[in-house]
Coordinates of N, CA and C in Angstrom, one line a residue:
M1 N 66.8 37.5 94.2 CA 66.7 37.2 95.6 C 65.4 36.5 95.9
S2 N 65.5 35.5 96.8 CA 64.3 34.8 97.2 C 64.0 35.3 98.6
E3 N 62.7 35.7 98.7 CA 62.3 36.1 100.0 C 61.6 35.0 100.8
K4 N 61.9 34.9 102.1 CA 61.2 33.9 102.9 C 59.9 34.4 103.2
K5 N 58.9 33.6 103.1 CA 57.5 34.0 103.4 C 57.3 33.9 104.9
A6 N 56.9 35.0 105.5 CA 56.7 34.9 107.0 C 55.5 34.1 107.3
P7 N 55.6 33.3 108.4 CA 54.4 32.5 108.7 C 53.2 33.4 109.1
S8 N 52.0 32.9 108.6 CA 50.9 33.7 108.9 C 50.5 33.6 110.4
V9 N 49.7 34.5 110.8 CA 49.2 34.6 112.2 C 48.5 33.3 112.5
L10 N 47.7 32.8 111.6 CA 46.9 31.6 111.8 C 47.9 30.4 111.9
Q11 N 49.0 30.3 111.1 CA 49.9 29.2 111.3 C 50.6 29.3 112.6
G12 N 51.0 30.5 113.0 CA 51.6 30.7 114.3 C 50.7 30.2 115.5
F13 N 49.4 30.6 115.4 CA 48.4 30.2 116.4 C 48.3 28.7 116.4
K14 N 48.2 28.1 115.3 CA 48.1 26.6 115.2 C 49.3 26.0 115.8
A15 N 50.5 26.5 115.5 CA 51.7 25.9 116.1 C 51.7 26.1 117.6
F16 N 51.2 27.2 118.1 CA 51.1 27.4 119.6 C 50.2 26.4 120.2
L17 N 49.0 26.2 119.6 CA 48.0 25.3 120.1 C 48.5 23.8 120.1
M18 N 49.3 23.5 119.1 CA 49.8 22.1 119.0 C 50.9 21.8 119.9
R19 N 51.5 22.7 120.6 CA 52.5 22.4 121.6 C 51.9 21.6 122.7
G20 N 52.7 20.7 123.2 CA 52.2 19.8 124.3 C 51.8 20.5 125.6
N21 N 52.6 21.5 125.9 CA 52.4 22.2 127.2 C 51.1 23.0 127.2
V22 N 50.6 23.5 126.1 CA 49.3 24.2 126.1 C 48.2 23.2 126.3
V23 N 48.3 22.0 125.7 CA 47.2 21.0 125.9 C 47.2 20.6 127.3
D24 N 48.4 20.3 127.9 CA 48.5 19.9 129.3 C 47.9 21.0 130.2
L25 N 48.2 22.2 129.9 CA 47.6 23.3 130.7 C 46.1 23.4 130.6
A26 N 45.5 23.2 129.5 CA 44.1 23.2 129.3 C 43.5 22.0 130.1
V27 N 44.1 20.8 130.0 CA 43.6 19.7 130.8 C 43.7 20.0 132.3
A28 N 44.7 20.6 132.7 CA 44.9 20.9 134.1 C 43.8 21.9 134.6
V29 N 43.5 22.9 133.8 CA 42.4 23.9 134.1 C 41.1 23.2 134.3
V30 N 40.8 22.3 133.3 CA 39.5 21.6 133.4 C 39.4 20.7 134.6
I31 N 40.5 19.9 134.9 CA 40.5 19.0 136.0 C 40.5 19.9 137.3
G32 N 41.2 21.0 137.3 CA 41.2 21.8 138.5 C 39.8 22.4 138.8
A33 N 39.0 22.7 137.8 CA 37.7 23.2 138.0 C 36.8 22.1 138.6
A34 N 37.0 20.9 138.1 CA 36.2 19.8 138.6 C 36.5 19.5 140.0
F35 N 37.8 19.5 140.4 CA 38.3 19.3 141.7 C 37.8 20.4 142.7
T36 N 37.7 21.6 142.2 CA 37.2 22.7 143.0 C 35.7 22.4 143.4
N37 N 34.9 21.9 142.5 CA 33.5 21.6 142.9 C 33.5 20.5 144.0
I38 N 34.4 19.5 143.8 CA 34.5 18.4 144.8 C 34.9 19.0 146.2
V39 N 36.0 19.8 146.1 CA 36.5 20.3 147.4 C 35.5 21.2 148.1
N40 N 34.8 22.0 147.3 CA 33.7 22.9 147.9 C 32.6 22.0 148.5
S41 N 32.3 20.9 147.9 CA 31.3 20.0 148.5 C 31.8 19.4 149.8
V42 N 33.1 19.0 149.8 CA 33.7 18.5 151.1 C 33.7 19.5 152.2
V43 N 34.1 20.7 151.8 CA 34.1 21.8 152.8 C 32.7 22.1 153.4
K44 N 31.7 22.2 152.5 CA 30.3 22.5 152.9 C 29.7 21.3 153.6
G45 N 30.0 20.1 153.2 CA 29.3 18.9 153.7 C 30.0 18.3 154.9
V46 N 31.3 18.5 155.1 CA 32.1 17.8 156.1 C 32.7 18.8 157.1
I47 N 33.5 19.7 156.5 CA 34.3 20.6 157.4 C 33.4 21.6 158.1
N48 N 32.5 22.2 157.4 CA 31.6 23.2 158.0 C 30.7 22.6 159.1
P49 N 30.2 21.4 159.0 CA 29.4 20.9 160.1 C 30.3 20.6 161.3
V50 N 31.6 20.1 161.1 CA 32.5 19.9 162.2 C 32.8 21.3 162.9
V51 N 33.0 22.3 162.1 CA 33.2 23.6 162.7 C 32.0 24.1 163.4
G52 N 30.8 23.7 162.8 CA 29.5 24.1 163.4 C 29.3 23.5 164.7
A53 N 29.9 22.3 165.0 CA 29.8 21.7 166.3 C 30.5 22.5 167.3
L54 N 31.6 23.3 166.9 CA 32.3 24.1 167.8 C 31.8 25.5 167.9
G55 N 31.2 26.0 166.8 CA 30.7 27.4 166.8 C 29.6 27.5 165.8
T56 N 29.8 28.4 164.8 CA 28.8 28.6 163.7 C 29.0 27.6 162.6
Q57 N 28.0 27.5 161.8 CA 28.0 26.6 160.7 C 28.9 27.0 159.5
S58 N 29.2 28.2 159.4 CA 30.0 28.7 158.2 C 31.3 29.4 158.7
L59 N 32.4 29.1 158.1 CA 33.6 29.7 158.4 C 33.6 31.2 158.1
D60 N 32.8 31.6 157.2 CA 32.8 33.0 156.7 C 32.3 33.9 157.9
S61 N 31.6 33.4 158.8 CA 31.1 34.3 159.9 C 32.1 34.5 161.0
Y62 N 33.2 33.9 161.0 CA 34.2 34.1 162.0 C 35.0 35.4 161.6
S63 N 35.0 36.3 162.6 CA 35.7 37.6 162.4 C 36.2 38.2 163.7
S64 N 37.1 39.1 163.6 CA 37.5 39.8 164.8 C 37.3 41.3 164.6
C65 N 36.9 42.0 165.6 CA 36.6 43.4 165.5 C 37.9 44.2 166.0
I66 N 38.4 45.1 165.1 CA 39.5 45.9 165.5 C 39.2 47.3 165.8
K67 N 38.0 47.7 165.5 CA 37.5 49.1 165.8 C 36.0 49.0 166.1
E68 N 35.7 49.3 167.3 CA 34.3 49.3 167.8 C 33.5 50.4 167.2
P69 N 32.2 50.4 167.2 CA 31.3 49.2 167.5 C 31.2 48.3 166.3
C70 N 31.3 47.1 166.5 CA 31.1 46.1 165.4 C 29.7 45.5 165.5
T71 N 28.8 46.0 164.8 CA 27.4 45.5 164.8 C 27.0 45.3 163.4
G72 N 26.0 44.4 163.2 CA 25.4 44.2 161.9 C 26.3 43.4 161.0
T73 N 25.8 43.0 159.8 CA 26.5 42.2 158.8 C 26.3 42.8 157.4
G74 N 27.2 42.5 156.5 CA 27.0 42.9 155.1 C 27.2 44.4 155.0
A75 N 26.3 45.1 154.2 CA 26.3 46.5 154.0 C 26.0 47.3 155.2
S76 N 25.3 46.8 156.1 CA 24.9 47.5 157.3 C 25.9 47.3 158.5
A77 N 27.0 46.7 158.2 CA 28.0 46.5 159.3 C 28.7 47.8 159.7
T78 N 28.9 47.9 161.0 CA 29.7 49.1 161.5 C 31.0 48.6 162.1
G79 N 31.9 49.5 162.2 CA 33.2 49.1 162.8 C 34.1 48.5 161.7
I80 N 35.3 48.1 162.2 CA 36.3 47.5 161.2 C 36.5 46.1 161.7
R81 N 36.3 45.2 160.8 CA 36.4 43.7 161.1 C 37.5 43.1 160.2
I82 N 38.1 42.1 160.8 CA 39.0 41.2 160.0 C 38.3 39.9 159.9
L83 N 38.0 39.6 158.6 CA 37.2 38.4 158.3 C 38.2 37.2 158.2
W84 N 38.7 36.7 159.3 CA 39.7 35.6 159.2 C 39.0 34.3 158.9
G85 N 37.8 34.1 159.1 CA 37.1 32.9 158.8 C 37.0 32.6 157.3
S86 N 36.8 33.6 156.5 CA 36.8 33.4 155.1 C 38.2 33.1 154.6
V87 N 39.2 33.7 155.2 CA 40.6 33.3 154.8 C 40.9 31.9 155.2
L88 N 40.5 31.5 156.4 CA 40.6 30.1 156.8 C 39.9 29.1 155.9
G89 N 38.7 29.5 155.5 CA 38.0 28.6 154.5 C 38.7 28.5 153.2
A90 N 39.2 29.6 152.6 CA 39.9 29.6 151.4 C 41.2 28.8 151.5
T91 N 41.9 28.9 152.6 CA 43.1 28.1 152.9 C 42.8 26.6 152.9
L92 N 41.7 26.3 153.6 CA 41.3 24.9 153.7 C 41.0 24.3 152.3
N93 N 40.3 25.1 151.5 CA 40.0 24.7 150.1 C 41.2 24.5 149.3
F94 N 42.2 25.4 149.5 CA 43.5 25.3 148.7 C 44.2 24.0 149.2
V95 N 44.3 23.8 150.5 CA 45.1 22.7 151.0 C 44.4 21.3 150.5
I96 N 43.1 21.3 150.6 CA 42.4 20.1 150.2 C 42.6 19.8 148.7
T97 N 42.5 20.9 147.9 CA 42.6 20.8 146.4 C 44.1 20.3 146.1
A98 N 45.0 20.9 146.8 CA 46.4 20.6 146.5 C 46.7 19.1 146.9
A99 N 46.1 18.7 148.0 CA 46.3 17.3 148.5 C 45.7 16.3 147.5
V100 N 44.5 16.6 147.0 CA 43.8 15.7 146.1 C 44.6 15.6 144.8
V101 N 45.0 16.8 144.3 CA 45.8 16.8 143.0 C 47.1 16.0 143.2
Y102 N 47.8 16.2 144.3 CA 49.1 15.6 144.6 C 48.9 14.1 144.7
F103 N 48.0 13.6 145.6 CA 47.9 12.2 145.9 C 47.2 11.4 144.8
L104 N 46.3 12.1 144.1 CA 45.6 11.3 143.0 C 46.1 11.5 141.6
M105 N 47.0 12.5 141.4 CA 47.5 12.7 140.1 C 49.0 12.8 140.0
V106 N 49.6 13.6 140.8 CA 51.1 13.9 140.7 C 51.9 12.6 141.2
L107 N 51.5 12.1 142.4 CA 52.3 11.0 142.9 C 52.2 9.7 142.1
P108 N 50.9 9.3 141.7 CA 50.9 8.2 140.8 C 51.6 8.3 139.5
M109 N 51.5 9.5 138.9 CA 52.2 9.8 137.6 C 53.7 9.7 137.8
S110 N 54.2 10.3 138.9 CA 55.7 10.3 139.0 C 56.2 8.8 139.3
R111 N 55.4 8.1 140.0 CA 55.7 6.6 140.2 C 55.7 5.9 138.9
F112 N 54.7 6.1 138.1 CA 54.6 5.5 136.8 C 55.8 5.8 135.9
L113 N 56.1 7.1 135.9 CA 57.3 7.6 135.1 C 58.6 7.0 135.6
A114 N 58.7 6.9 136.9 CA 59.9 6.3 137.5 C 60.0 4.8 137.1
R115 N 58.9 4.1 137.1 CA 58.9 2.7 136.7 C 59.3 2.5 135.3
Q116 N 58.7 3.4 134.4 CA 59.0 3.4 133.0 C 60.5 3.6 132.8
E117 N 61.1 4.6 133.5 CA 62.5 4.9 133.3 C 63.4 3.7 133.8
A118 N 63.0 3.1 134.9 CA 63.7 1.9 135.4 C 63.7 0.8 134.4
R119 N 62.5 0.6 133.8 CA 62.4 -0.5 132.8 C 63.3 -0.2 131.6
R120 N 63.3 1.1 131.2 CA 64.1 1.5 130.0 C 65.6 1.3 130.3
K121 N 66.0 1.7 131.5 CA 67.4 1.6 131.9 C 67.8 0.1 132.0
A122 N 66.9 -0.7 132.5 CA 67.1 -2.2 132.6 C 67.2 -2.8 131.2
K123 N 66.4 -2.3 130.3 CA 66.4 -2.8 128.9 C 67.7 -2.4 128.2
D124 N 68.1 -1.1 128.4 CA 69.3 -0.6 127.8 C 70.5 -1.4 128.4
G125 N 70.5 -1.6 129.7 CA 71.6 -2.3 130.4 C 71.7 -3.8 129.8
T126 N 70.6 -4.4 129.6 CA 70.6 -5.8 129.1 C 71.1 -5.8 127.7
H127 N 70.7 -4.8 126.9 CA 71.1 -4.7 125.5 C 72.7 -4.5 125.4
E128 N 73.2 -3.6 126.3 CA 74.7 -3.4 126.3 C 75.4 -4.7 126.7
V129 N 74.9 -5.4 127.7 CA 75.5 -6.7 128.1 C 75.5 -7.7 127.0
M130 N 74.4 -7.7 126.3 CA 74.3 -8.7 125.1 C 75.3 -8.3 124.0
E131 N 75.4 -7.0 123.8 CA 76.4 -6.5 122.7 C 77.8 -6.8 123.1
V132 N 78.2 -6.6 124.4 CA 79.5 -6.9 124.8 C 79.8 -8.4 124.7
T133 N 78.8 -9.2 125.1 CA 78.9 -10.7 125.0 C 79.1 -11.1 123.6
E134 N 78.3 -10.6 122.7 CA 78.4 -11.0 121.3 C 79.7 -10.6 120.7
L135 N 80.2 -9.4 121.1 CA 81.5 -8.9 120.7 C 82.6 -9.9 121.1
E136 N 82.5 -10.3 122.4 CA 83.5 -11.2 122.9 C 83.5 -12.5 122.2
V137 N 82.3 -13.0 121.9 CA 82.2 -14.3 121.2 C 82.8 -14.2 119.8
L138 N 82.5 -13.1 119.1 CA 83.0 -12.9 117.8 C 84.6 -12.8 117.8
K139 N 85.1 -12.1 118.9 CA 86.6 -12.1 119.0 C 87.1 -13.5 119.2
E140 N 86.5 -14.3 120.0 CA 86.9 -15.7 120.3 C 86.9 -16.5 119.0
I141 N 85.8 -16.3 118.2 CA 85.7 -17.0 116.9 C 86.9 -16.6 116.0
R142 N 87.1 -15.3 115.9 CA 88.2 -14.7 115.1 C 89.5 -15.3 115.5
D143 N 89.8 -15.3 116.8 CA 91.0 -15.8 117.3 C 91.2 -17.3 117.0
A144 N 90.1 -18.1 117.1 CA 90.1 -19.5 116.8 C 90.4 -19.7 115.3
L145 N 89.8 -18.9 114.5 CA 90.0 -19.0 113.0 C 91.5 -18.7 112.7
V146 N 92.0 -17.6 113.3 CA 93.4 -17.2 113.1 C 94.3 -18.3 113.5
A147 N 94.0 -18.9 114.7 CA 94.8 -20.0 115.2 C 94.8 -21.2 114.3
Q148 N 93.6 -21.5 113.8 CA 93.4 -22.6 112.9 C 94.1 -22.4 111.6
R149 N 94.1 -21.2 111.1 CA 94.8 -20.9 109.9 C 96.3 -21.0 110.1
G150 N 96.7 -20.5 111.2 CA 98.1 -20.6 111.6 C 98.6 -22.0 111.7
S151 N 97.8 -22.9 112.3 CA 98.2 -24.3 112.5 C 98.1 -25.0 111.2
G152 N 97.2 -24.6 110.3 CA 97.0 -25.2 109.0 C 98.2 -24.9 108.1
R153 N 98.8 -23.8 108.2 CA 100.0 -23.4 107.4 C 101.2 -24.1 107.9
N154 N 101.3 -24.3 109.2 CA 102.5 -25.0 109.7 C 102.4 -26.4 109.4
G155 N 101.2 -27.0 109.4 CA 101.1 -28.4 109.2 C 101.2 -28.8 107.7
S156 N 101.1 -27.9 106.8 CA 101.2 -28.3 105.3 C 102.6 -28.4 104.8

């Protein structure tokens, strides 16, 4: 009896790492981290000053008190507050990040892949037309040769 040798843990790990989707995921995480820094800068440098023109400079300071007395900030705060400003800031960060990723990465890549697919289909379609045309020409040559042989036998 021959026993199959089970793949080692190291071989399994290597196979896992060599899969394309793992590499794609790693690239996405790195790019996402870079975009997070850009988005945070946009929020701090552009959105917060615009919000500051209407109220406070930071979205984190917006809150609503649901149980009085709401005084103080941080550890010395009293009462019960809903910090909806920080939720709004996180939502803006998410929307901006998603928009940047979609418009700068997903949309151009999907357009590129659609163009590649259209080129491939056009190439395949041209190839099929050429094959059909060549086949028709070969049939015509065959028919002409058969007709020539037939007329050659009758004439002899």
